[in-house]
Tab-separated table of C-alpha atoms and ligand atoms in Angstrom:
chain	number	residue	atom	x	y	z
A	1	UNK	CA	25.280	7.250	-47.554
A	2	UNK	CA	25.062	10.665	-45.911
A	3	UNK	CA	21.496	11.913	-45.394
A	4	UNK	CA	21.427	15.667	-45.977
A	5	UNK	CA	18.770	17.409	-43.925
A	6	UNK	CA	17.066	20.824	-44.025
A	7	UNK	CA	15.340	21.693	-40.745
A	8	UNK	CA	12.633	24.304	-40.163
A	9	UNK	CA	12.127	25.569	-36.617
A	10	UNK	CA	15.755	25.397	-35.351
A	11	UNK	CA	15.130	27.733	-32.397
A	12	UNK	CA	12.163	25.752	-31.105
A	13	UNK	CA	12.271	23.170	-28.321
A	14	UNK	CA	11.787	20.283	-30.761
A	15	UNK	CA	14.088	21.866	-33.356
A	16	UNK	CA	16.894	22.306	-30.812
A	17	UNK	CA	16.624	18.647	-29.769
A	18	UNK	CA	16.510	17.576	-33.433
A	19	UNK	CA	19.748	19.482	-34.123
A	20	UNK	CA	21.472	17.541	-31.307
A	21	UNK	CA	20.119	14.268	-32.689
A	22	UNK	CA	21.315	15.108	-36.232
A	23	UNK	CA	24.781	16.074	-34.955
A	24	UNK	CA	25.024	12.825	-32.965
A	25	UNK	CA	23.959	10.620	-35.861
A	26	UNK	CA	26.983	9.894	-37.983
A	27	UNK	CA	25.147	9.486	-41.291
A	28	UNK	CA	22.974	12.619	-40.888
A	29	UNK	CA	24.180	16.046	-41.978
A	30	UNK	CA	22.358	19.320	-41.342
A	31	UNK	CA	22.814	21.303	-44.565
A	32	UNK	CA	20.465	24.270	-43.917
A	33	UNK	CA	17.790	25.633	-41.623
A	34	UNK	CA	14.670	27.688	-42.245
A	35	UNK	CA	14.080	30.233	-39.523
A	36	UNK	CA	11.706	33.162	-39.310
A	37	UNK	CA	14.270	35.488	-37.753
A	38	UNK	CA	17.442	34.884	-39.746
A	39	UNK	CA	18.501	35.106	-43.314
A	40	UNK	CA	22.211	34.434	-43.084
A	41	UNK	CA	24.009	32.689	-40.226
A	42	UNK	CA	22.690	31.774	-36.795
A	43	UNK	CA	24.297	32.419	-33.443
A	44	UNK	CA	22.345	29.728	-31.603
A	45	UNK	CA	22.401	25.922	-31.220
A	46	UNK	CA	25.988	25.749	-32.640
A	47	UNK	CA	24.662	26.603	-36.095
A	48	UNK	CA	27.402	29.110	-37.005
A	49	UNK	CA	28.442	26.978	-39.998
A	50	UNK	CA	24.921	26.181	-41.205
A	51	UNK	CA	23.238	28.399	-43.806
A	52	UNK	CA	19.994	29.846	-42.484
A	53	UNK	CA	17.177	30.846	-44.801
A	54	UNK	CA	14.072	32.905	-44.216
A	55	UNK	CA	12.560	31.990	-47.573
A	56	UNK	CA	11.770	28.283	-48.034
A	57	UNK	CA	11.577	28.533	-51.841
A	58	UNK	CA	15.064	30.018	-51.968
A	59	UNK	CA	16.372	27.370	-49.556
A	60	UNK	CA	14.934	24.437	-51.536
A	61	UNK	CA	16.231	25.927	-54.830
A	62	UNK	CA	19.762	26.579	-53.582
A	63	UNK	CA	20.473	23.694	-51.191
A	64	UNK	CA	20.738	20.086	-52.264
A	65	UNK	CA	19.171	17.851	-49.579
A	66	UNK	CA	17.516	14.450	-49.062
A	67	UNK	CA	15.003	15.234	-46.295
A	68	UNK	CA	13.132	18.293	-45.046
A	69	UNK	CA	12.119	18.192	-41.369
A	70	UNK	CA	9.350	20.541	-40.246
A	71	UNK	CA	9.007	21.341	-36.522
A	72	UNK	CA	7.171	24.653	-36.597
A	73	UNK	CA	3.517	25.703	-36.677
A	74	UNK	CA	0.897	24.533	-39.221
A	75	UNK	CA	0.606	27.975	-40.878
A	76	UNK	CA	4.282	27.653	-41.855
A	77	UNK	CA	4.672	23.890	-41.907
A	78	UNK	CA	1.889	23.234	-44.394
A	79	UNK	CA	3.027	25.615	-47.191
A	80	UNK	CA	6.679	24.709	-46.647
A	81	UNK	CA	5.996	20.961	-46.807
A	82	UNK	CA	4.007	21.479	-50.032
A	83	UNK	CA	6.938	23.372	-51.454
A	84	UNK	CA	9.435	20.704	-50.387
A	85	UNK	CA	7.415	17.940	-52.080
A	86	UNK	CA	7.114	20.023	-55.249
A	87	UNK	CA	10.921	20.248	-55.204
A	88	UNK	CA	11.010	16.427	-54.904
A	89	UNK	CA	12.435	16.797	-51.435
A	90	UNK	CA	11.164	14.120	-49.045
A	91	UNK	CA	9.540	15.504	-45.906
A	92	UNK	CA	9.160	14.456	-42.264
A	93	UNK	CA	6.563	16.554	-40.450
A	94	UNK	CA	6.269	16.665	-36.666
A	95	UNK	CA	4.325	19.924	-36.596
A	96	UNK	CA	0.878	19.361	-35.161
A	97	UNK	CA	-2.391	20.993	-36.143
A	98	UNK	CA	-2.556	19.970	-39.820
A	99	UNK	CA	-6.199	19.577	-40.935
A	100	UNK	CA	-7.582	16.570	-42.790
A	101	UNK	CA	-7.726	18.759	-45.934
A	102	UNK	CA	-4.037	19.682	-45.442
A	103	UNK	CA	-3.111	15.997	-45.239
A	104	UNK	CA	-5.206	15.131	-48.301
A	105	UNK	CA	-3.569	17.883	-50.320
A	106	UNK	CA	-0.084	16.821	-49.242
A	107	UNK	CA	-0.923	13.194	-50.103
A	108	UNK	CA	-1.934	14.273	-53.617
A	109	UNK	CA	1.252	16.323	-54.109
A	110	UNK	CA	3.451	13.521	-52.701
A	111	UNK	CA	1.857	11.051	-55.135
A	112	UNK	CA	2.083	13.401	-58.118
A	113	UNK	CA	5.779	13.951	-57.436
A	114	UNK	CA	6.487	10.360	-56.286
A	115	UNK	CA	8.135	11.908	-53.219
A	116	UNK	CA	7.847	10.390	-49.763
A	117	UNK	CA	6.435	12.197	-46.761
A	118	UNK	CA	5.808	11.084	-43.180
A	119	UNK	CA	3.496	13.085	-40.932
A	120	UNK	CA	3.742	11.882	-37.353
A	121	UNK	CA	1.527	13.425	-34.664
A	122	UNK	CA	3.815	11.808	-32.121
A	123	UNK	CA	7.403	10.636	-32.612
A	124	UNK	CA	7.620	8.990	-29.181
A	125	UNK	CA	7.655	5.260	-29.858
A	126	UNK	CA	5.867	4.596	-26.534
A	127	UNK	CA	3.059	6.952	-27.533
A	128	UNK	CA	2.630	5.157	-30.851
A	129	UNK	CA	2.341	1.872	-28.961
A	130	UNK	CA	-0.212	3.507	-26.601
A	131	UNK	CA	-2.348	4.339	-29.651
A	132	UNK	CA	-2.022	0.830	-31.050
A	133	UNK	CA	-2.923	-0.768	-27.697
A	134	UNK	CA	-5.929	1.586	-27.498
A	135	UNK	CA	-7.089	0.419	-30.914
A	136	UNK	CA	-6.869	-3.192	-29.688
A	137	UNK	CA	-8.706	-2.437	-26.445
A	138	UNK	CA	-11.594	-0.572	-28.124
A	139	UNK	CA	-12.884	-3.802	-29.681
A	140	UNK	CA	-13.844	-4.981	-26.197
A	141	UNK	CA	-14.239	-1.625	-24.416
A	142	UNK	CA	-16.168	0.836	-26.623
A	143	UNK	CA	-16.668	3.324	-23.754
A	144	UNK	CA	-13.539	5.428	-23.679
A	145	UNK	CA	-12.383	8.920	-22.747
A	146	UNK	CA	-9.013	10.571	-23.338
A	147	UNK	CA	-7.149	12.958	-21.070
A	148	UNK	CA	-4.231	14.670	-22.783
A	149	UNK	CA	-1.915	16.948	-20.807
A	150	UNK	CA	0.621	19.347	-22.291
A	151	UNK	CA	2.809	22.325	-21.374
A	152	UNK	CA	1.014	25.664	-21.365
A	153	UNK	CA	2.826	26.972	-24.474
A	154	UNK	CA	1.000	24.510	-26.696
A	155	UNK	CA	-1.302	26.384	-29.074
A	156	UNK	CA	-3.610	23.707	-30.473
A	157	UNK	CA	-6.145	21.551	-28.636
A	158	UNK	CA	-6.873	18.733	-28.640
A	159	UNK	CA	-3.381	17.441	-29.359
A	160	UNK	CA	-2.580	15.716	-32.629
A	161	UNK	CA	-1.932	12.544	-30.618
A	162	UNK	CA	-5.419	12.620	-29.055
A	163	UNK	CA	-7.018	13.125	-32.474
A	164	UNK	CA	-4.942	10.329	-33.948
A	165	UNK	CA	-5.823	8.059	-31.003
A	166	UNK	CA	-9.541	8.603	-31.723
A	167	UNK	CA	-8.977	7.834	-35.410
A	168	UNK	CA	-7.233	4.576	-34.524
A	169	UNK	CA	-9.899	3.601	-31.978
A	170	UNK	CA	-12.563	4.232	-34.635
A	171	UNK	CA	-11.027	1.443	-36.702
A	172	UNK	CA	-12.191	-1.142	-34.135
A	173	UNK	CA	-14.945	0.561	-32.096
A	174	UNK	CA	-18.550	0.748	-33.259
A	175	UNK	CA	-19.789	4.336	-33.222
A	176	UNK	CA	-21.735	5.116	-30.053
A	177	UNK	CA	-22.808	8.052	-27.927
A	178	UNK	CA	-21.344	7.669	-24.446
A	179	UNK	CA	-22.581	8.773	-21.051
A	180	UNK	CA	-26.218	9.325	-20.050
A	181	UNK	CA	-28.458	10.193	-23.034
A	182	UNK	CA	-29.878	13.140	-21.054
A	183	UNK	CA	-26.605	14.460	-19.669
A	184	UNK	CA	-26.083	18.228	-19.821
A	185	UNK	CA	-23.335	20.671	-18.932
A	186	UNK	CA	-23.880	23.262	-16.224
A	187	UNK	CA	-20.589	24.857	-17.243
A	188	UNK	CA	-20.009	24.691	-21.050
A	189	UNK	CA	-17.082	22.425	-21.876
A	190	UNK	CA	-17.328	20.454	-18.625
A	191	UNK	CA	-17.551	17.190	-20.545
A	192	UNK	CA	-14.664	18.095	-22.864
A	193	UNK	CA	-14.563	17.982	-26.645
A	194	UNK	CA	-16.318	15.194	-28.467
A	195	UNK	CA	-15.435	13.131	-31.514
A	196	UNK	CA	-17.747	10.237	-32.428
A	197	UNK	CA	-19.004	10.147	-28.836
A	198	UNK	CA	-15.462	9.907	-27.435
A	199	UNK	CA	-14.690	12.708	-24.963
A	200	UNK	CA	-11.280	14.397	-25.091
A	201	UNK	CA	-10.110	16.511	-22.151
A	202	UNK	CA	-7.137	18.838	-22.760
A	203	UNK	CA	-5.078	20.055	-19.820
A	204	UNK	CA	-2.414	22.799	-20.183
A	205	UNK	CA	-0.062	23.474	-17.276
A	206	UNK	CA	3.533	24.582	-16.718
A	207	UNK	CA	5.641	21.601	-15.725
A	208	UNK	CA	3.952	19.226	-18.143
A	209	UNK	CA	5.598	18.084	-21.398
A	210	UNK	CA	3.348	15.629	-23.290
A	211	UNK	CA	1.205	13.058	-21.482
A	212	UNK	CA	-1.916	11.087	-22.339
A	213	UNK	CA	-4.241	8.634	-20.647
A	214	UNK	CA	-6.763	6.572	-22.577
A	215	UNK	CA	-9.317	5.254	-20.101
A	216	UNK	CA	-11.668	2.432	-21.038
A	217	UNK	CA	-14.681	1.643	-18.865
A	218	UNK	CA	-16.282	-1.805	-18.644
A	219	UNK	CA	-18.424	-3.823	-16.260
A	220	UNK	CA	-16.795	-3.350	-12.835
A	221	UNK	CA	-13.442	-2.647	-14.436
A	222	UNK	CA	-11.317	0.145	-15.880
A	223	UNK	CA	-8.423	-0.177	-18.267
A	224	UNK	CA	-5.985	2.746	-18.423
A	225	UNK	CA	-3.307	3.026	-21.090
A	226	UNK	CA	-0.912	5.819	-20.245
A	227	UNK	CA	2.146	7.396	-21.791
A	228	UNK	CA	4.428	10.199	-20.581
A	229	UNK	CA	7.081	12.123	-22.468
A	230	UNK	CA	9.262	13.768	-19.828
A	231	UNK	CA	11.352	15.800	-22.261
A	232	UNK	CA	11.700	16.283	-25.982
A	233	UNK	CA	14.511	13.749	-26.214
A	234	UNK	CA	11.712	11.162	-26.052
A	235	UNK	CA	10.684	12.128	-29.598
A	236	UNK	CA	14.105	11.715	-31.190
A	237	UNK	CA	14.217	7.928	-31.734
A	238	UNK	CA	10.995	8.213	-33.713
A	239	UNK	CA	12.214	11.242	-35.662
A	240	UNK	CA	15.394	9.346	-36.572
A	241	UNK	CA	13.307	6.346	-37.664
A	242	UNK	CA	11.070	8.591	-39.800
A	243	UNK	CA	14.052	10.206	-41.553
A	244	UNK	CA	15.460	6.782	-42.420
A	245	UNK	CA	12.096	5.378	-43.538
A	246	UNK	CA	11.038	8.348	-45.668
A	247	UNK	CA	14.046	7.754	-47.917
A	248	UNK	CA	12.333	4.580	-49.144
A	249	UNK	CA	8.913	6.181	-49.732
A	250	UNK	CA	7.198	7.654	-52.793
A	251	UNK	CA	3.916	8.476	-51.086
A	252	UNK	CA	2.638	10.051	-47.870
A	253	UNK	CA	2.337	8.055	-44.666
A	254	UNK	CA	0.360	9.490	-41.748
A	255	UNK	CA	1.387	8.018	-38.395
A	256	UNK	CA	4.656	6.436	-37.361
A	257	UNK	CA	2.921	3.115	-36.634
A	258	UNK	CA	2.691	2.616	-40.405
A	259	UNK	CA	6.465	2.459	-40.762
A	260	UNK	CA	7.250	0.647	-37.487
A	261	UNK	CA	7.999	-3.057	-37.474
A	262	UNK	CA	5.191	-4.099	-35.132
A	263	UNK	CA	3.356	-6.977	-36.801
B	301	LIG	P1	8.257	25.811	-30.162
B	301	LIG	O1	9.369	25.685	-29.171
B	301	LIG	O2	7.247	26.892	-29.987
B	301	LIG	O3	8.916	25.935	-31.605
B	301	LIG	C1	8.195	26.361	-32.727
B	301	LIG	C2	9.169	26.739	-33.812
B	301	LIG	O4	8.415	27.235	-34.926
B	301	LIG	C3	10.135	27.832	-33.395
B	301	LIG	O5	11.400	27.550	-33.939
B	301	LIG	C4	9.527	29.058	-34.053
B	301	LIG	O6	10.466	30.060	-34.309
B	301	LIG	C5	9.014	28.444	-35.327
B	301	LIG	N1	8.080	29.371	-35.950
B	301	LIG	C6	6.968	29.919	-35.389
B	301	LIG	N2	6.388	30.751	-36.254
B	301	LIG	C7	7.155	30.708	-37.367
B	301	LIG	C8	7.093	31.376	-38.598
B	301	LIG	N3	6.116	32.253	-38.858
B	301	LIG	N4	8.059	31.102	-39.527
B	301	LIG	C9	9.058	30.219	-39.265
B	301	LIG	N5	9.165	29.567	-38.103
B	301	LIG	C10	8.224	29.822	-37.181
B	301	LIG	O7	7.456	24.460	-30.266
B	301	LIG	P2	8.001	22.968	-30.126
B	301	LIG	O8	7.670	22.427	-28.816
B	301	LIG	O9	9.406	22.906	-30.609
B	301	LIG	O10	7.067	22.232	-31.193
B	301	LIG	C11	7.182	22.479	-32.580
B	301	LIG	C12	6.046	21.741	-33.294
B	301	LIG	O11	6.196	20.337	-33.091
B	301	LIG	C13	4.649	22.096	-32.766
B	301	LIG	O12	3.735	22.059	-33.830
B	301	LIG	C14	4.378	20.993	-31.782
B	301	LIG	O13	2.992	20.798	-31.561
B	301	LIG	C15	5.012	19.833	-32.504
B	301	LIG	N6	5.420	18.699	-31.678
B	301	LIG	C16	5.392	17.498	-32.270
B	301	LIG	C17	5.815	16.386	-31.610
B	301	LIG	C18	5.788	15.054	-32.314
B	301	LIG	O14	6.202	14.055	-31.721
B	301	LIG	N7	5.315	14.992	-33.562
B	301	LIG	C19	6.282	16.490	-30.286
B	301	LIG	C20	6.334	17.750	-29.690
B	301	LIG	C21	5.906	18.851	-30.404
B	301	LIG	P3	10.771	31.161	-33.171
B	301	LIG	O15	11.437	30.450	-32.054
B	301	LIG	O16	11.659	32.111	-33.841
B	301	LIG	O17	9.443	31.745	-32.773
């Protein structure tokens, strides 16, 4: 079976890598793109033969497809994913920055339309394993801080991966306030952001791609779980997996770990 794909964000760094992956995968076919600059044909990423749409509604009405991939920004990705699901088009979302309310609303629409959707804060399989290992470790090491490091073009902070890591750790860690009860910041933000007592530190520098360390502190010991994505190719195995898995779904799944064979 050929899997027909519509991709939003074809000019982006992730979108460009996704186009290569789709072209290299024999059973995938790119049938259209949604791009904010074009409304006809594109002169980039070897897309001369691919119809390019500005308007998502028009694209979903005119093009027959199996999966919509969104690699844009949440302000575009959220309404477009809603629209895709309403058109009974399955969706794979890599765009980060969706709120909990966004995810709840998409879950409702996916269920109402019996149309699968996968939202993955991180497609790198190693990063998903880092989150799972962190969840395991938090049972024994409830004192934990996260350092996430990304390129300086990233708009949102903390990263979707850091937020998701906290959510997974919360499944095994008892809520607690960390550090000294009387600690204070001389410079606001010195201790980083906080979620359930877990500190998240976001670094943005040129040269970085996507990196995260989850550091657990215990009696006379530290456990560090670390993952590095050195380029966007590292996300493509997971994106490919998500496209294949979403074809079997009639609901929304948040997190690639929920479709990986890891038990
Ligand atoms: P990027 O290079 O900045 O690409 C963003 C894309 O969104 C571009 O194609 C951009 O088009 C498009 N865009 C921006 N505003 C738009 C609008 N108003 N209408 C339509 N398209 C619009 O970023 P990236 O590194 O590829 O990342 C894309 C998304 O994936 C981000 O949300 C990022 O956080 C996320 N991400 C996810 C993973 C994962 O594993 N899940 C990994 C890396 C990144 P123009 O080029 O024309 O501006």
